Coordinates of C-alpha atoms in Angstrom, one line a residue:
M1 CA 65.5 154.2 121.6
K2 CA 64.8 157.0 119.3
F3 CA 61.2 156.9 119.8
C4 CA 61.7 158.4 124.1
A5 CA 63.2 161.3 122.5
A6 CA 60.2 161.8 119.9
F7 CA 57.7 161.2 122.6
A8 CA 59.3 164.0 124.9
L9 CA 58.8 166.5 121.8
L10 CA 55.4 165.1 121.1
L11 CA 54.3 166.0 124.9
L12 CA 55.7 169.5 124.4
F13 CA 53.9 170.3 121.3
S14 CA 50.7 168.6 122.5
N15 CA 50.3 171.8 124.7
C16 CA 50.2 174.3 121.8
S17 CA 46.9 175.7 120.2
Y18 CA 46.0 175.3 116.7
S19 CA 44.2 177.3 114.3
D20 CA 40.6 175.9 112.6
K21 CA 40.6 174.3 109.3
T22 CA 37.8 173.1 106.9
E23 CA 36.6 170.0 107.9
T24 CA 35.6 167.1 105.3
V25 CA 33.4 165.0 107.5
S26 CA 30.3 166.3 110.3
R27 CA 32.1 166.6 113.5
D28 CA 29.1 167.3 116.0
V29 CA 26.3 164.9 114.8
D30 CA 23.8 164.7 117.4
M31 CA 26.4 165.3 120.5
H32 CA 24.9 164.8 123.9
L33 CA 26.0 163.6 127.2
A34 CA 26.0 160.4 128.7
K35 CA 26.2 159.5 132.1
G36 CA 29.6 160.3 133.5
D37 CA 32.2 162.3 131.3
A38 CA 31.4 160.5 128.1
V39 CA 29.5 162.0 125.1
Y40 CA 27.3 160.2 122.4
G41 CA 27.6 161.5 119.0
G42 CA 30.1 162.5 116.4
N43 CA 32.1 161.0 113.4
F44 CA 35.4 158.9 113.7
T45 CA 37.7 158.9 111.0
F46 CA 40.9 156.8 110.3
M47 CA 42.9 155.2 107.3
T48 CA 43.8 151.9 106.5
P49 CA 46.8 151.1 104.0
E50 CA 44.5 148.2 101.8
K51 CA 41.2 148.7 100.3
I52 CA 38.5 146.5 102.0
Q53 CA 38.2 143.0 100.2
G54 CA 36.0 141.6 102.5
L55 CA 34.1 141.6 106.2
F56 CA 33.5 138.7 107.2
S57 CA 35.8 137.0 109.9
A58 CA 36.3 133.6 109.0
S59 CA 37.7 135.0 105.5
A60 CA 39.9 137.7 107.1
D61 CA 43.6 136.6 106.8
D62 CA 45.1 140.2 108.0
L63 CA 45.1 142.3 110.8
Y64 CA 43.4 145.1 109.2
S65 CA 40.4 142.9 108.2
F66 CA 40.1 141.5 111.4
R67 CA 40.0 144.8 113.0
L68 CA 37.1 146.1 111.0
S69 CA 35.3 143.1 111.2
S70 CA 34.9 143.8 115.0
L71 CA 32.6 146.4 114.2
F72 CA 29.8 144.1 112.9
Y73 CA 30.5 141.0 114.5
E74 CA 31.4 139.6 117.8
G75 CA 32.5 136.0 119.5
L76 CA 31.6 134.2 122.6
L77 CA 34.6 135.7 124.4
R78 CA 36.6 138.7 123.9
F79 CA 40.1 139.8 125.2
D80 CA 40.4 142.8 127.4
Q81 CA 41.8 145.9 126.0
N82 CA 44.3 146.6 128.4
S83 CA 45.1 143.1 130.1
T84 CA 44.0 140.6 127.6
D85 CA 42.2 138.6 130.1
L86 CA 39.4 137.0 128.7
K87 CA 35.8 138.6 129.0
L88 CA 32.9 137.2 128.3
A89 CA 30.9 138.8 125.2
L90 CA 28.0 136.5 123.8
A91 CA 28.5 134.3 126.2
E92 CA 26.9 135.1 129.5
S93 CA 29.0 132.2 131.1
Y94 CA 30.9 128.8 130.5
E95 CA 31.7 125.8 132.6
V96 CA 35.0 123.6 132.0
S97 CA 34.8 119.9 133.0
E98 CA 37.4 118.8 135.8
D99 CA 39.0 116.7 132.5
L100 CA 39.6 119.7 130.6
R101 CA 37.6 117.9 127.4
R102 CA 34.1 119.7 127.6
Y103 CA 33.0 123.3 127.7
T104 CA 29.3 124.3 128.0
I105 CA 28.5 127.8 127.3
T106 CA 25.9 129.7 128.1
L107 CA 24.5 132.4 125.8
R108 CA 23.1 136.0 126.7
K109 CA 19.5 136.5 126.3
G110 CA 18.1 139.0 124.2
V111 CA 20.8 139.6 122.0
F112 CA 19.6 140.4 118.3
F113 CA 21.6 140.1 114.7
H114 CA 21.5 143.3 113.0
S115 CA 18.2 143.8 110.7
D116 CA 18.5 142.6 107.5
S117 CA 16.7 141.5 104.4
C118 CA 18.1 138.1 105.1
F119 CA 15.8 137.3 107.8
I120 CA 12.3 136.5 106.7
E121 CA 10.4 135.4 110.1
S122 CA 11.8 137.5 112.8
N123 CA 13.8 140.8 111.6
P124 CA 16.0 141.4 113.6
R125 CA 16.5 137.9 115.1
E126 CA 17.9 136.6 118.4
V127 CA 21.2 135.0 118.8
V128 CA 20.6 131.3 120.0
A129 CA 22.4 128.2 120.4
T130 CA 22.0 127.1 117.1
D131 CA 24.1 130.1 115.5
V132 CA 26.9 128.9 117.8
K133 CA 26.8 125.2 116.7
F134 CA 26.5 126.5 113.0
M135 CA 29.7 128.8 113.6
F136 CA 31.6 125.9 115.0
D137 CA 30.0 123.5 111.9
F138 CA 31.5 126.3 109.5
I139 CA 34.8 126.9 111.2
C140 CA 35.5 123.2 110.9
S141 CA 34.3 122.8 107.5
S142 CA 36.1 123.0 104.4
D143 CA 34.1 125.8 102.9
K144 CA 36.6 127.8 100.4
R145 CA 35.4 130.9 102.6
N146 CA 36.8 129.6 105.9
L147 CA 40.3 130.0 106.1
Y148 CA 40.9 128.5 110.0
S149 CA 39.9 125.1 110.1
D150 CA 43.4 124.1 110.6
L151 CA 43.1 125.7 114.2
F152 CA 40.0 123.7 115.2
I153 CA 39.7 120.5 113.3
D154 CA 42.2 118.6 115.8
K155 CA 41.0 120.0 118.8
I156 CA 37.0 119.4 118.5
K157 CA 35.7 115.8 118.6
G158 CA 34.4 114.8 115.2
A159 CA 35.8 117.9 113.5
K160 CA 38.4 116.1 111.0
R161 CA 35.5 113.8 110.2
F162 CA 33.6 116.5 109.4
Y163 CA 35.7 118.5 107.6
S164 CA 36.7 115.4 105.2
K165 CA 33.1 115.0 103.9
G166 CA 33.5 118.2 101.9
K167 CA 31.1 121.3 101.9
L168 CA 29.0 122.3 105.3
L169 CA 25.6 121.3 103.8
N170 CA 26.5 117.9 103.1
D171 CA 26.2 116.9 106.7
E172 CA 23.0 118.5 108.4
K173 CA 24.3 117.3 111.8
G174 CA 27.9 119.1 111.8
V175 CA 30.6 118.3 113.9
S176 CA 29.6 115.8 116.5
G177 CA 31.4 117.2 119.3
V178 CA 29.4 120.5 119.1
Q179 CA 25.8 119.8 120.5
V180 CA 23.0 122.1 121.0
L181 CA 21.7 121.6 124.7
D182 CA 18.7 124.0 124.5
R183 CA 17.9 127.4 123.1
Y184 CA 20.8 129.0 124.8
R185 CA 23.5 126.7 125.8
V186 CA 25.8 124.6 123.7
S187 CA 28.4 122.0 124.7
I188 CA 31.9 121.3 123.0
E189 CA 33.6 118.1 123.6
L190 CA 37.4 118.2 122.8
N191 CA 39.7 115.4 121.7
H192 CA 42.4 116.1 124.0
P193 CA 42.7 118.1 127.3
D194 CA 43.8 121.9 126.1
V195 CA 44.3 124.6 128.7
A196 CA 44.3 127.1 126.4
F197 CA 41.0 126.5 124.4
E198 CA 39.0 129.0 126.3
R199 CA 41.5 131.5 124.7
Y200 CA 40.8 129.9 121.5
L201 CA 37.1 130.9 122.2
A202 CA 37.6 134.3 121.8
H203 CA 39.8 133.9 118.7
A204 CA 38.7 136.7 116.0
A205 CA 37.4 133.7 113.4
L206 CA 34.9 132.5 115.9
R207 CA 32.7 135.5 115.7
I208 CA 28.8 134.5 115.4
F209 CA 26.9 135.1 112.1
P210 CA 23.5 133.9 111.0
R211 CA 23.2 131.4 108.5
E212 CA 20.5 133.2 106.8
A213 CA 23.2 135.5 105.7
L214 CA 25.5 133.0 104.4
D215 CA 22.7 131.7 102.4
M216 CA 21.3 134.6 101.1
Y217 CA 25.0 136.3 100.1
G218 CA 27.0 133.4 99.5
D219 CA 30.5 134.6 98.3
K220 CA 29.3 138.2 98.6
I221 CA 28.9 137.6 102.6
G222 CA 32.3 139.8 102.7
I223 CA 30.6 142.9 101.8
H224 CA 27.1 142.2 103.7
P225 CA 28.2 141.6 107.3
V226 CA 25.3 140.6 109.5
G227 CA 26.6 139.9 113.1
T228 CA 25.7 141.4 116.6
G229 CA 28.3 144.1 116.5
P230 CA 28.4 147.9 117.8
F231 CA 28.0 149.2 114.0
V232 CA 26.2 148.3 111.1
L233 CA 27.4 149.0 107.6
T234 CA 26.0 151.8 105.6
N235 CA 28.4 152.3 102.5
L236 CA 31.1 150.2 101.1
S237 CA 32.9 151.7 97.9
Q238 CA 36.3 152.1 96.1
D239 CA 37.1 154.9 98.2
K240 CA 35.8 154.5 101.6
M241 CA 33.5 152.4 104.0
V242 CA 31.1 154.1 106.4
V243 CA 29.5 152.5 109.3
K244 CA 26.6 154.0 111.6
R245 CA 25.8 153.3 115.2
N246 CA 23.7 149.9 116.1
L247 CA 20.4 151.3 117.9
N248 CA 19.8 147.6 119.1
Y249 CA 23.3 147.1 120.5
W250 CA 23.1 144.6 123.6
E251 CA 26.3 146.2 125.7
K252 CA 26.1 149.0 128.2
D253 CA 29.2 150.9 129.8
D254 CA 29.6 150.7 133.7
L255 CA 27.2 153.5 134.3
G256 CA 24.2 151.9 132.2
N257 CA 25.1 153.9 129.1
Q258 CA 24.4 151.9 126.0
L259 CA 27.1 151.5 123.9
P260 CA 28.9 152.6 121.5
Y261 CA 28.7 156.1 121.7
L262 CA 29.9 157.2 118.4
D263 CA 27.3 157.8 115.6
S264 CA 29.4 156.7 112.8
I265 CA 32.7 156.0 111.7
T266 CA 34.4 156.5 108.4
V267 CA 37.2 154.3 106.9
L268 CA 39.3 155.7 103.9
Y269 CA 42.3 154.2 102.1
S270 CA 45.8 155.1 101.7
S271 CA 48.7 153.0 101.4
D272 CA 50.9 156.5 101.7
K273 CA 52.0 157.3 105.5
K274 CA 53.0 160.5 104.5
Q275 CA 49.9 161.5 103.1
E276 CA 48.1 159.6 106.2
L277 CA 50.1 162.1 108.9
Q278 CA 49.4 165.1 106.5
F279 CA 45.5 164.3 106.6
F280 CA 45.7 164.1 110.5
G281 CA 47.6 167.4 110.5
Q282 CA 44.5 169.0 108.5
K283 CA 41.9 167.2 111.0
E284 CA 41.0 165.2 108.3
I285 CA 41.2 162.1 110.4
D286 CA 41.5 161.2 113.9
L287 CA 44.0 158.2 114.2
V288 CA 47.1 157.0 112.3
T289 CA 48.6 153.5 113.3
E290 CA 51.9 152.2 112.7
I291 CA 53.7 155.2 112.8
P292 CA 57.2 155.6 111.9
V293 CA 58.8 157.8 114.4
D294 CA 61.1 159.9 112.2
H295 CA 57.7 160.5 110.0
I296 CA 56.1 162.0 112.9
E297 CA 59.0 164.3 113.5
N298 CA 59.5 165.5 109.9
I299 CA 56.0 165.4 108.7
L300 CA 53.3 166.0 111.6
F301 CA 54.8 169.2 112.6
S302 CA 58.1 171.3 113.1
L303 CA 59.2 173.2 115.8
E304 CA 58.7 176.6 113.8
E305 CA 55.1 175.8 113.2
A306 CA 54.8 174.5 116.9
K307 CA 55.9 178.2 118.1
M308 CA 53.2 179.5 115.7
G309 CA 50.3 177.2 117.4
K310 CA 49.5 175.7 113.9
N311 CA 50.1 172.1 115.2
I312 CA 47.1 170.1 116.3
K313 CA 46.5 168.8 119.5
H314 CA 47.3 164.8 119.8
N315 CA 48.1 161.9 122.0
I316 CA 50.4 159.2 121.5
Y317 CA 49.3 155.6 122.4
S318 CA 52.3 153.0 122.8
K319 CA 52.1 149.3 123.7
S320 CA 54.6 146.4 123.1
S321 CA 52.7 144.4 120.4
L322 CA 52.5 140.5 120.7
S323 CA 54.4 139.7 117.6
T324 CA 57.5 138.6 116.0
E325 CA 59.1 139.0 112.6
Y326 CA 62.1 136.4 112.1
Y327 CA 63.8 134.7 109.4
A328 CA 62.9 130.8 108.7
F329 CA 64.9 127.9 107.3
S330 CA 63.6 125.0 105.6
Q331 CA 65.4 121.8 106.8
N332 CA 63.9 120.2 103.9
N333 CA 67.2 120.7 101.9
S334 CA 70.5 119.8 102.3
V335 CA 71.7 123.4 102.9
F336 CA 69.6 123.9 106.4
E337 CA 69.3 120.6 107.5
D338 CA 72.4 121.0 109.0
V339 CA 72.1 123.2 112.4
R340 CA 75.8 124.5 112.5
I341 CA 74.8 126.6 109.3
R342 CA 71.4 127.6 111.0
K343 CA 73.4 128.8 114.3
A344 CA 76.2 130.6 112.0
F345 CA 73.5 132.5 110.2
S346 CA 72.2 133.5 113.6
M347 CA 75.3 134.6 115.2
V348 CA 76.7 137.1 112.8
I349 CA 73.7 139.4 112.9
D350 CA 73.8 142.3 115.3
K351 CA 69.8 142.6 115.9
P352 CA 70.2 145.6 118.5
Y353 CA 72.4 147.8 116.1
I354 CA 70.0 146.9 113.1
V355 CA 67.0 148.2 115.4
E356 CA 68.7 151.0 116.4
T357 CA 70.1 152.1 112.9
V358 CA 67.9 150.5 110.1
L359 CA 64.5 150.5 112.3
N360 CA 65.4 153.7 114.1
G361 CA 64.6 152.6 117.3
E362 CA 61.3 150.8 116.6
G363 CA 61.1 147.6 118.0
I364 CA 62.8 145.4 120.5
S365 CA 65.2 143.3 119.3
A366 CA 64.6 139.5 120.2
S367 CA 67.2 138.1 122.3
N368 CA 65.5 135.4 124.3
G369 CA 63.5 133.2 122.4
F370 CA 61.0 133.1 119.8
V371 CA 57.4 134.0 121.9
P372 CA 57.2 137.8 123.0
K373 CA 56.8 138.9 126.4
M374 CA 53.8 137.8 128.1
K375 CA 52.1 137.6 131.8
D376 CA 53.8 135.0 133.7
Y377 CA 56.2 133.9 130.6
P378 CA 59.7 133.2 132.0
K379 CA 61.0 134.6 128.6
E380 CA 64.3 136.0 130.4
K381 CA 65.4 132.2 131.3
I382 CA 65.7 131.6 127.4
Q383 CA 69.4 131.7 126.6
G384 CA 69.5 132.7 122.7
Y385 CA 72.4 133.1 120.3
G386 CA 74.3 136.3 120.7
F387 CA 76.3 138.4 118.3
D388 CA 79.6 136.5 117.4
I389 CA 81.3 136.5 114.5
R390 CA 84.1 134.2 115.3
E391 CA 81.8 131.5 116.5
G392 CA 79.7 131.8 113.4
Q393 CA 82.6 131.4 111.4
R394 CA 84.2 128.4 113.1
L395 CA 80.6 126.5 112.8
L396 CA 80.3 127.7 109.0
E397 CA 83.8 126.2 108.7
E398 CA 82.9 123.1 110.7
A399 CA 80.1 122.7 108.2
G400 CA 82.6 122.5 105.3
F401 CA 82.2 126.2 104.0
K402 CA 85.4 128.0 105.4
N403 CA 85.2 131.6 104.5
G404 CA 81.8 130.8 102.3
I405 CA 84.0 129.2 100.0
G406 CA 81.5 126.3 98.2
F407 CA 78.3 127.7 99.8
P408 CA 75.4 127.7 97.0
Q409 CA 73.6 130.6 96.3
V410 CA 70.8 131.3 98.5
Y411 CA 67.9 133.8 98.4
L412 CA 66.0 135.7 101.1
I413 CA 62.5 135.8 100.1
V414 CA 61.0 138.9 101.5
N415 CA 57.6 140.6 100.5
A416 CA 57.8 144.1 101.3
P417 CA 57.9 147.5 99.2
K418 CA 61.1 148.3 98.3
N419 CA 62.6 150.6 100.6
S420 CA 60.1 150.2 103.5
S421 CA 61.4 149.1 107.2
K422 CA 61.2 145.4 106.2
Y423 CA 63.0 145.6 103.1
L424 CA 65.7 147.4 104.6
L425 CA 66.1 145.5 107.3
A426 CA 66.2 142.5 104.8
K427 CA 69.2 143.9 102.9
S428 CA 71.2 144.7 106.3
V429 CA 71.0 141.0 107.1
V430 CA 72.3 140.0 103.9
T431 CA 75.0 142.6 104.2
S432 CA 76.1 141.1 107.5
L433 CA 75.8 137.3 106.1
Q434 CA 78.2 138.1 103.2
S435 CA 80.3 140.2 105.2
N436 CA 81.0 138.1 108.2
L437 CA 80.4 134.5 106.7
G438 CA 81.5 135.3 103.1
V439 CA 78.1 133.6 102.0
R440 CA 76.4 134.5 98.5
V441 CA 72.9 135.5 99.8
Q442 CA 70.6 138.1 97.9
V443 CA 67.1 139.5 98.6
K444 CA 64.6 138.3 96.2
N445 CA 61.4 140.6 96.8
V446 CA 58.1 138.8 96.1
S447 CA 54.3 139.2 96.8
L448 CA 52.9 137.6 99.8
T449 CA 51.1 135.2 97.4
D450 CA 54.1 134.3 95.4
R451 CA 56.1 133.8 98.8
D452 CA 53.6 131.4 100.2
S453 CA 53.6 129.7 97.0
L454 CA 57.7 129.3 97.3
I455 CA 57.5 128.0 100.7
A456 CA 55.0 125.3 99.5
S457 CA 56.5 124.2 96.6
G458 CA 59.8 123.8 98.8
E459 CA 61.6 126.3 96.6
A460 CA 62.2 128.9 99.1
I461 CA 64.7 127.7 101.9
F462 CA 65.1 131.1 103.6
W463 CA 62.6 133.6 104.1
R464 CA 61.0 136.5 105.7
A465 CA 57.8 135.7 108.0
G466 CA 56.3 137.2 111.2
W467 CA 53.3 136.2 113.4
L468 CA 50.9 138.5 115.1
A469 CA 49.2 136.6 118.0
D470 CA 45.7 134.9 117.4
I471 CA 45.5 134.7 121.0
P472 CA 47.6 135.9 123.9
D473 CA 49.5 132.6 124.9
P474 CA 52.6 131.3 124.2
V475 CA 51.1 128.4 122.8
D476 CA 49.9 130.3 119.8
F477 CA 53.6 131.1 118.6
L478 CA 55.2 127.6 119.6
N479 CA 52.5 125.5 117.7
L480 CA 54.3 126.8 114.4
F481 CA 57.0 124.4 115.6
Y482 CA 54.7 121.3 116.3
S483 CA 55.7 118.5 114.0
S484 CA 52.4 117.4 112.7
N485 CA 51.0 120.8 112.5
S486 CA 49.8 122.0 109.0
I487 CA 51.7 125.6 109.6
N488 CA 54.9 124.2 110.5
T489 CA 56.3 125.2 107.4
F490 CA 60.0 124.7 108.2
G491 CA 60.1 120.7 108.1
Y492 CA 60.9 120.6 111.7
A493 CA 60.7 117.6 114.1
N494 CA 61.7 117.1 117.5
A495 CA 60.0 114.9 120.1
E496 CA 61.1 116.4 123.2
F497 CA 59.5 119.6 122.0
D498 CA 56.4 117.7 121.1
R499 CA 56.1 115.8 124.6
L500 CA 56.7 119.1 126.5
F501 CA 54.2 120.8 124.2
D502 CA 51.4 118.1 124.8
K503 CA 52.1 118.0 128.5
A504 CA 51.7 122.2 128.8
K505 CA 48.5 121.6 126.8
M506 CA 47.0 119.4 129.5
E507 CA 49.0 121.3 132.8
K508 CA 46.5 123.3 134.7
N509 CA 48.8 124.9 137.1
R510 CA 49.5 128.5 135.1
L511 CA 52.9 128.8 136.5
K512 CA 54.1 125.3 135.5
R513 CA 52.3 125.5 132.6
M514 CA 54.4 128.6 131.4
E515 CA 57.7 126.9 132.4
L516 CA 56.7 123.9 130.0
L517 CA 56.3 126.2 127.2
A518 CA 59.5 128.2 127.9
A519 CA 61.5 125.2 127.9
C520 CA 59.7 124.5 124.2
D521 CA 60.7 128.1 123.5
Q522 CA 64.6 127.1 124.5
I523 CA 64.6 123.8 122.1
I524 CA 64.0 125.7 119.2
T525 CA 66.2 128.6 120.0
K526 CA 68.6 126.1 120.4
D527 CA 68.3 124.2 117.0
A528 CA 68.1 127.7 115.3
V529 CA 64.7 126.8 113.7
V530 CA 64.4 130.4 112.7
I531 CA 66.3 133.8 113.6
P532 CA 63.7 136.0 115.7
L533 CA 64.7 139.4 114.7
V534 CA 62.5 142.2 116.1
M535 CA 59.5 142.3 118.6
D536 CA 57.2 145.0 117.4
E537 CA 55.9 147.9 119.0
F538 CA 52.2 149.2 118.4
V539 CA 52.3 153.1 118.3
S540 CA 49.0 155.0 117.4
L541 CA 48.5 158.9 117.1
T542 CA 45.1 160.2 118.0
N543 CA 43.8 163.8 117.8
A544 CA 43.5 164.8 121.3
R545 CA 39.4 165.2 121.0
I546 CA 39.4 161.2 120.8
R547 CA 38.9 160.1 124.3
N548 CA 38.9 156.4 125.7
F549 CA 40.7 154.8 122.8
M550 CA 42.4 151.6 123.8
A551 CA 44.0 148.8 121.8
N552 CA 45.8 145.5 123.4
E553 CA 48.6 143.8 122.8
M554 CA 47.2 142.0 120.0
E555 CA 46.8 145.4 118.3
E556 CA 42.8 145.1 118.5
I557 CA 40.8 148.5 119.2
N558 CA 37.6 148.6 120.8
F559 CA 35.8 151.2 118.3
S560 CA 32.2 150.9 121.0
R561 CA 33.9 152.8 123.6
I562 CA 35.4 155.8 122.0
F563 CA 34.0 158.9 122.3
I564 CA 34.6 162.7 121.4
K565 CA 34.8 165.6 123.4
E566 CA 35.7 169.1 121.6
L567 CA 38.6 170.6 123.0
N568 CA 38.0 174.2 124.4
E569 CA 39.5 176.5 121.8

């Protein structure tokens, strides 16, 4: 892929020297050594493409909001930054009953919320079991600030009944399946055994917050984050967000150094990737994520500049992302309820060619099912539809539309800026469908809100979508296709899929469970429910002075362990 050549070139240039330029932020605030090679102090700066609308985890609906809310909020469990294995966070320990229906969680003692005026009697206040209970009650409520009730109301005992009562404060007892055992212990009872539930305990929406903050700030809690995280908010404006080190943070590194290392983080806004890379080249920011490879070659440096020693020293960080970009069909209409038509569409798109030419080699063409590569998941066993124009044409003819004659006008609904990689991908797919099948398909570009409205109303029958893992588990992707799930927007129902999916949720043996989930993946692949196109890669660029930068396959970044060590010039 093109990335390989660019990467080699970057490694060559990373050995070049660079000249000083005026800094826009202080880079050496209270810099001092910690035990080992870490360094305390300094400011870390990066950009996001969207202005920050809110920092409340339960209201976050995009990767950037979740990523920034992790500065302030933490959950009971978390995912490791290298392996996505489960790690303890605010939970000191937890136990699971033999029947997989009851979880007993013990909290760490001596963990405190950020100091805030919402606390009256004790400021800051210790995190206790009633906070965990309130968080679960909230996430299972119909409160308008909660976007994640669908994930949990079918799992936790009494959650659906609680949800049906309306607002959170209408029932002081809350969800019956969540009980406070003592000051530091909580019990969670499920409706049915679910092996994946412990992973859902690390879901970003289940980050702990105090009821006092919700009571005081109400709908404005999104701009008043009060949690237990490594940083506290000091400035949130139209231009930037600034956070500072939480001096009372509970976590320490392996050598006993209190985290975080950084004094502060500054977040700026820019939807222009070219401008973002220019800022990086001027040492005004320390990190660039989601890098188009051709932008790196053409904007960050030139060979002549490298020879003159004008390039900034940097590192490239690349990891496969647990995400799938796909095109979906609605089966609630006379066009795509016919599996032959869905298969025909799938077969005439040359995915590897599109990835190499349209996406410049960024990502991996999806050839083995819908679920991305994961630990112990037998993805290689799943047989997808290869590129076969003749077979696609035969299937379309069999469905009654030889050479596309009589096929109705269809719009591919896309939410992407024009000339972006996602938009160009859609145009390429439409060209393939038109030239190889003779069908009438056009791209219709709309906002994300309008796309979702068109899907909900049934007007959209063919649309672009993507799924980034909420948890690193195949069940998170396959859940989209379960017949009774509210997020199944395809109108798809398959009794055998549901049976195997239910069986997998109760299977304790990890390898057997993965085989069952792979069988589910094979069913939806055979039924051509969607067209998986690309499995993404997460590529980041950091200033070489930034140390210990880590991101996992879910594109989560652990800001608490980043530190700055200035280069010898």
